[in-house]
């Protein structure tokens, strides 16, 4: 009998009652630039490898496969509430409900919601008062559109969350020194009112600090600075442990950053 691989996760301490983590590249079934732990089915990896990796993660989390949810992200700001109604959908209907979505939120226990990234910024939110969580994909386009700020407001509307109660984890992503951008990207941030003196630096070209952009959005939405943790991991610099599309190419694996409320 073959021994099942056990995924290596980077765990985050966001409070009692939840498990939060990012996957690493280690201990999976995928090959090549997908090696070795990838569960994203939208990036060209082999279906059988994805299936085995999902099974291994679900076994580790002690949940059924239909309780592990990841949307098909499109760099916009659409958010989906994961409730009992969505969970009762057929696999095909659920797949459709998660299409073109860049953030998931839920208050259902035992459901793992997450987003996939490979240089973009994943952000997890936890409201320990209302027992609700959110997983957000914030690439540069989503960051410019203030998806994190909008997610905090949406949690307030859906669950009655207060920003001052929310705990936030900004996960592994590309950092300032590695994120070189064109003038059009710099201008997009400037035109949306970001403080460019604090989020950008000029080397030969402009560089943008995406983690700091999202930290500032959380602060602006009312999340206390003491409740925000920023991962020190730059995916571009640590592509041996975390997927980086800029290092490996688009046809490569993705990090899964997720959160689950304990039953």
Short mmCIF file of C-alpha atoms in Angstrom, two decimals:
data_model
loop_
_atom_site.label_atom_id
_atom_site.label_comp_id
_atom_site.label_asym_id
_atom_site.label_seq_id
_atom_site.Cartn_x
_atom_site.Cartn_y
_atom_site.Cartn_z
CA UNK A 1 0.00 0.00 0.00
CA UNK A 2 1.46 3.34 -1.09
CA UNK A 3 1.98 5.91 1.66
CA UNK A 4 0.08 9.11 0.96
CA UNK A 5 2.14 12.29 0.75
CA UNK A 6 1.46 14.82 3.52
CA UNK A 7 1.45 18.45 2.31
CA UNK A 8 3.77 20.94 4.05
CA UNK A 9 1.81 24.03 5.05
CA UNK A 10 2.75 27.44 6.41
CA UNK A 11 0.32 27.93 9.29
CA UNK A 12 -0.90 31.32 10.53
CA UNK A 13 -2.01 32.12 14.08
CA UNK A 14 -5.21 34.10 13.58
CA UNK A 15 -6.98 33.10 16.79
CA UNK A 16 -8.82 30.23 18.37
CA UNK A 17 -11.47 28.56 16.31
CA UNK A 18 -9.81 28.70 12.89
CA UNK A 19 -7.00 27.09 10.94
CA UNK A 20 -5.30 29.34 8.38
CA UNK A 21 -2.44 28.42 6.07
CA UNK A 22 -0.63 28.70 2.75
CA UNK A 23 0.54 25.65 0.86
CA UNK A 24 4.17 25.34 -0.14
CA UNK A 25 5.68 23.65 -3.19
CA UNK A 26 6.82 20.63 -1.18
CA UNK A 27 5.35 17.15 -0.85
CA UNK A 28 2.92 16.83 -3.74
CA UNK A 29 2.29 14.80 -6.87
CA UNK A 30 2.69 17.45 -9.60
CA UNK A 31 5.71 17.59 -11.92
CA UNK A 32 7.87 20.17 -13.72
CA UNK A 33 6.96 23.80 -13.01
CA UNK A 34 3.93 22.51 -11.09
CA UNK A 35 6.13 20.57 -8.69
CA UNK A 36 5.08 19.45 -6.47
CA UNK A 37 1.99 20.54 -4.53
CA UNK A 38 -0.59 22.31 -6.69
CA UNK A 39 -4.39 22.09 -6.47
CA UNK A 40 -5.25 24.81 -8.99
CA UNK A 41 -7.13 23.28 -11.93
CA UNK A 42 -6.97 26.44 -14.06
CA UNK A 43 -3.22 26.64 -14.70
CA UNK A 44 -2.58 23.62 -16.94
CA UNK A 45 -1.48 20.97 -14.45
CA UNK A 46 -2.41 17.29 -14.91
CA UNK A 47 -5.85 16.39 -13.54
CA UNK A 48 -4.64 13.26 -11.77
CA UNK A 49 -1.90 15.14 -9.92
CA UNK A 50 -4.38 17.84 -8.85
CA UNK A 51 -6.82 15.16 -7.66
CA UNK A 52 -4.16 13.42 -5.54
CA UNK A 53 -2.96 16.73 -4.08
CA UNK A 54 -6.52 17.72 -3.15
CA UNK A 55 -7.07 14.33 -1.53
CA UNK A 56 -3.91 14.73 0.53
CA UNK A 57 -4.90 18.22 1.70
CA UNK A 58 -8.46 17.18 2.54
CA UNK A 59 -7.12 14.25 4.52
CA UNK A 60 -4.84 16.57 6.47
CA UNK A 61 -7.71 19.00 7.15
CA UNK A 62 -10.14 16.14 7.86
CA UNK A 63 -12.76 17.41 5.45
CA UNK A 64 -14.54 16.01 2.40
CA UNK A 65 -13.44 17.18 -1.04
CA UNK A 66 -16.65 19.17 -1.56
CA UNK A 67 -15.75 21.25 1.51
CA UNK A 68 -12.55 22.55 -0.11
CA UNK A 69 -13.49 25.57 -2.22
CA UNK A 70 -11.36 27.68 -4.55
CA UNK A 71 -12.77 30.13 -7.12
CA UNK A 72 -11.67 30.76 -10.69
CA UNK A 73 -10.15 34.21 -10.24
CA UNK A 74 -10.14 36.93 -12.89
CA UNK A 75 -8.48 39.94 -11.20
CA UNK A 76 -11.72 41.79 -10.49
CA UNK A 77 -13.63 42.34 -7.22
CA UNK A 78 -16.53 39.88 -7.38
CA UNK A 79 -17.13 38.14 -4.03
CA UNK A 80 -19.19 35.05 -3.28
CA UNK A 81 -20.79 34.14 0.03
CA UNK A 82 -20.38 30.43 0.73
CA UNK A 83 -23.54 29.34 2.54
CA UNK A 84 -25.49 26.11 2.97
CA UNK A 85 -27.35 26.82 -0.28
CA UNK A 86 -24.15 26.97 -2.29
CA UNK A 87 -22.83 23.84 -0.59
CA UNK A 88 -25.96 21.91 -1.58
CA UNK A 89 -25.38 22.63 -5.28
CA UNK A 90 -24.18 19.89 -7.61
CA UNK A 91 -20.47 19.85 -8.43
CA UNK A 92 -21.20 21.45 -11.81
CA UNK A 93 -23.43 24.15 -10.31
CA UNK A 94 -20.89 24.89 -7.60
CA UNK A 95 -18.15 25.18 -10.22
CA UNK A 96 -20.29 27.74 -12.05
CA UNK A 97 -20.98 29.66 -8.84
CA UNK A 98 -17.23 30.01 -8.24
CA UNK A 99 -16.48 31.28 -11.76
CA UNK A 100 -15.03 34.81 -12.13
CA UNK A 101 -14.79 35.31 -8.37
CA UNK A 102 -11.83 36.81 -6.48
CA UNK A 103 -12.96 36.48 -2.86
CA UNK A 104 -14.93 33.98 -0.82
CA UNK A 105 -16.47 34.44 2.61
CA UNK A 106 -18.34 32.11 4.93
CA UNK A 107 -19.55 31.50 8.44
CA UNK A 108 -20.15 27.80 7.85
CA UNK A 109 -18.02 25.56 10.02
CA UNK A 110 -15.87 22.85 8.48
CA UNK A 111 -15.62 24.55 5.08
CA UNK A 112 -12.17 25.50 3.78
CA UNK A 113 -12.23 28.58 1.56
CA UNK A 114 -9.11 29.83 -0.18
CA UNK A 115 -7.55 31.62 -3.12
CA UNK A 116 -4.65 30.68 -5.38
CA UNK A 117 -1.67 32.91 -6.12
CA UNK A 118 1.81 32.87 -7.62
CA UNK A 119 3.07 36.42 -6.89
CA UNK A 120 -0.32 38.05 -6.31
CA UNK A 121 -1.24 38.82 -2.71
CA UNK A 122 -3.57 36.51 -0.76
CA UNK A 123 -5.35 38.05 2.22
CA UNK A 124 -7.26 36.19 4.93
CA UNK A 125 -9.77 37.84 7.27
CA UNK A 126 -11.26 36.43 10.47
CA UNK A 127 -13.99 37.93 12.61
CA UNK A 128 -13.80 36.09 15.95
CA UNK A 129 -16.94 37.84 17.22
CA UNK A 130 -19.30 36.88 14.38
CA UNK A 131 -17.31 33.74 13.53
CA UNK A 132 -16.91 34.59 9.86
CA UNK A 133 -13.93 34.36 7.51
CA UNK A 134 -12.89 35.63 4.10
CA UNK A 135 -10.19 34.71 1.57
CA UNK A 136 -9.17 37.35 -0.98
CA UNK A 137 -7.07 37.32 -4.15
CA UNK A 138 -5.40 40.71 -4.57
CA UNK A 139 -3.25 40.97 -7.66
CA UNK A 140 -2.21 44.44 -8.71
CA UNK A 141 -5.49 44.98 -10.55
CA UNK A 142 -7.58 43.85 -7.60
CA UNK A 143 -5.43 45.95 -5.29
CA UNK A 144 -5.98 49.04 -7.43
CA UNK A 145 -9.72 48.31 -7.27
CA UNK A 146 -9.43 48.04 -3.46
CA UNK A 147 -10.80 44.51 -3.19
CA UNK A 148 -9.54 44.09 0.39
CA UNK A 149 -11.26 47.26 1.54
CA UNK A 150 -14.45 46.16 -0.19
CA UNK A 151 -14.24 42.73 1.46
CA UNK A 152 -14.14 44.27 4.94
CA UNK A 153 -17.25 46.30 4.09
CA UNK A 154 -18.98 43.23 2.62
CA UNK A 155 -18.33 41.21 5.79
CA UNK A 156 -20.02 44.02 7.68
CA UNK A 157 -23.04 43.89 5.39
CA UNK A 158 -23.34 40.08 5.36
CA UNK A 159 -22.31 39.09 8.88
CA UNK A 160 -22.48 42.31 10.89
CA UNK A 161 -18.70 42.31 11.28
CA UNK A 162 -17.01 45.36 12.76
CA UNK A 163 -13.65 46.25 11.25
CA UNK A 164 -12.05 46.72 14.66
CA UNK A 165 -12.71 43.04 15.45
CA UNK A 166 -11.21 41.64 12.26
CA UNK A 167 -7.87 39.82 12.27
CA UNK A 168 -6.00 39.91 8.95
CA UNK A 169 -3.16 37.87 7.48
CA UNK A 170 -1.44 39.09 4.31
CA UNK A 171 0.13 35.99 2.80
CA UNK A 172 3.16 35.27 0.62
CA UNK A 173 3.44 37.33 -2.54
CA UNK A 174 5.84 39.40 -4.59
CA UNK A 175 7.50 42.22 -2.63
CA UNK A 176 8.65 45.72 -3.52
CA UNK A 177 12.20 44.88 -4.59
CA UNK A 178 10.98 42.23 -7.05
CA UNK A 179 7.80 43.82 -8.40
CA UNK A 180 8.98 46.00 -11.29
CA UNK A 181 6.13 47.64 -13.20
CA UNK A 182 5.57 49.84 -16.21
CA UNK A 183 4.52 53.48 -16.01
CA UNK A 184 0.91 52.51 -16.75
CA UNK A 185 0.72 50.40 -13.59
CA UNK A 186 2.30 53.16 -11.51
CA UNK A 187 -0.22 55.63 -12.92
CA UNK A 188 -3.12 53.27 -12.17
CA UNK A 189 -2.22 53.34 -8.47
CA UNK A 190 -1.56 57.07 -8.47
CA UNK A 191 -4.90 57.79 -10.17
CA UNK A 192 -6.74 55.78 -7.51
CA UNK A 193 -5.33 57.95 -4.76
CA UNK A 194 -2.68 55.67 -3.26
CA UNK A 195 0.13 57.41 -1.37
CA UNK A 196 2.87 56.70 -3.88
CA UNK A 197 5.60 57.87 -1.50
CA UNK A 198 4.82 54.93 0.77
CA UNK A 199 4.01 52.19 -1.75
CA UNK A 200 6.49 52.76 -4.59
CA UNK A 201 10.18 53.20 -5.28
CA UNK A 202 12.07 54.11 -8.45
CA UNK A 203 15.03 51.98 -9.43
CA UNK A 204 15.58 51.82 -13.19
CA UNK A 205 11.80 51.40 -13.36
CA UNK A 206 9.04 51.81 -10.83
CA UNK A 207 8.47 49.12 -8.19
CA UNK A 208 5.22 48.75 -6.22
CA UNK A 209 4.83 47.37 -2.68
CA UNK A 210 1.67 45.25 -3.01
CA UNK A 211 1.66 43.92 0.58
CA UNK A 212 1.87 47.47 1.90
CA UNK A 213 -0.90 48.61 -0.46
CA UNK A 214 -3.20 46.00 1.02
CA UNK A 215 -2.09 46.71 4.59
CA UNK A 216 -3.00 50.35 4.04
CA UNK A 217 -6.41 49.33 2.70
CA UNK A 218 -7.06 47.29 5.84
CA UNK A 219 -6.08 50.25 8.00
CA UNK A 220 -8.28 52.56 5.93
CA UNK A 221 -11.20 50.18 6.38
CA UNK A 222 -10.77 50.35 10.16
CA UNK A 223 -8.82 47.16 10.91
CA UNK A 224 -6.38 47.94 13.77
CA UNK A 225 -2.67 47.78 12.91
CA UNK A 226 -2.13 45.32 15.78
CA UNK A 227 -4.54 42.89 14.07
CA UNK A 228 -2.65 42.82 10.75
CA UNK A 229 0.22 40.42 10.04
CA UNK A 230 2.25 40.56 6.82
CA UNK A 231 4.13 37.52 5.58
CA UNK A 232 7.86 38.17 5.07
CA UNK A 233 7.89 35.75 2.11
CA UNK A 234 8.60 37.22 -1.32
CA UNK A 235 7.48 34.55 -3.76
CA UNK A 236 9.85 35.75 -6.50
CA UNK A 237 12.87 35.49 -4.18
CA UNK A 238 11.72 32.22 -2.59
CA UNK A 239 10.43 30.40 -5.65
CA UNK A 240 12.03 27.18 -4.47
CA UNK A 241 9.44 27.00 -1.69
CA UNK A 242 6.55 29.05 -3.13
CA UNK A 243 5.25 29.33 -6.69
CA UNK A 244 6.17 32.48 -8.61
CA UNK A 245 4.74 33.12 -12.07
CA UNK A 246 7.45 35.69 -12.76
CA UNK A 247 10.13 33.09 -12.04
CA UNK A 248 8.48 29.95 -13.39
CA UNK A 249 6.09 31.30 -16.01
CA UNK A 250 2.29 31.31 -16.14
CA UNK A 251 2.29 27.57 -16.82
CA UNK A 252 3.24 26.69 -13.26
CA UNK A 253 1.59 25.81 -9.96
CA UNK A 254 -0.18 28.08 -7.50
CA UNK A 255 -0.06 28.63 -3.75
CA UNK A 256 -3.37 27.95 -1.98
CA UNK A 257 -3.97 30.30 0.95
CA UNK A 258 -7.03 29.35 2.94
CA UNK A 259 -8.95 29.42 6.19
CA UNK A 260 -11.43 27.07 7.85
CA UNK A 261 -13.67 27.58 10.88
CA UNK A 262 -13.44 24.62 13.25
CA UNK A 263 -16.64 22.61 13.81
#
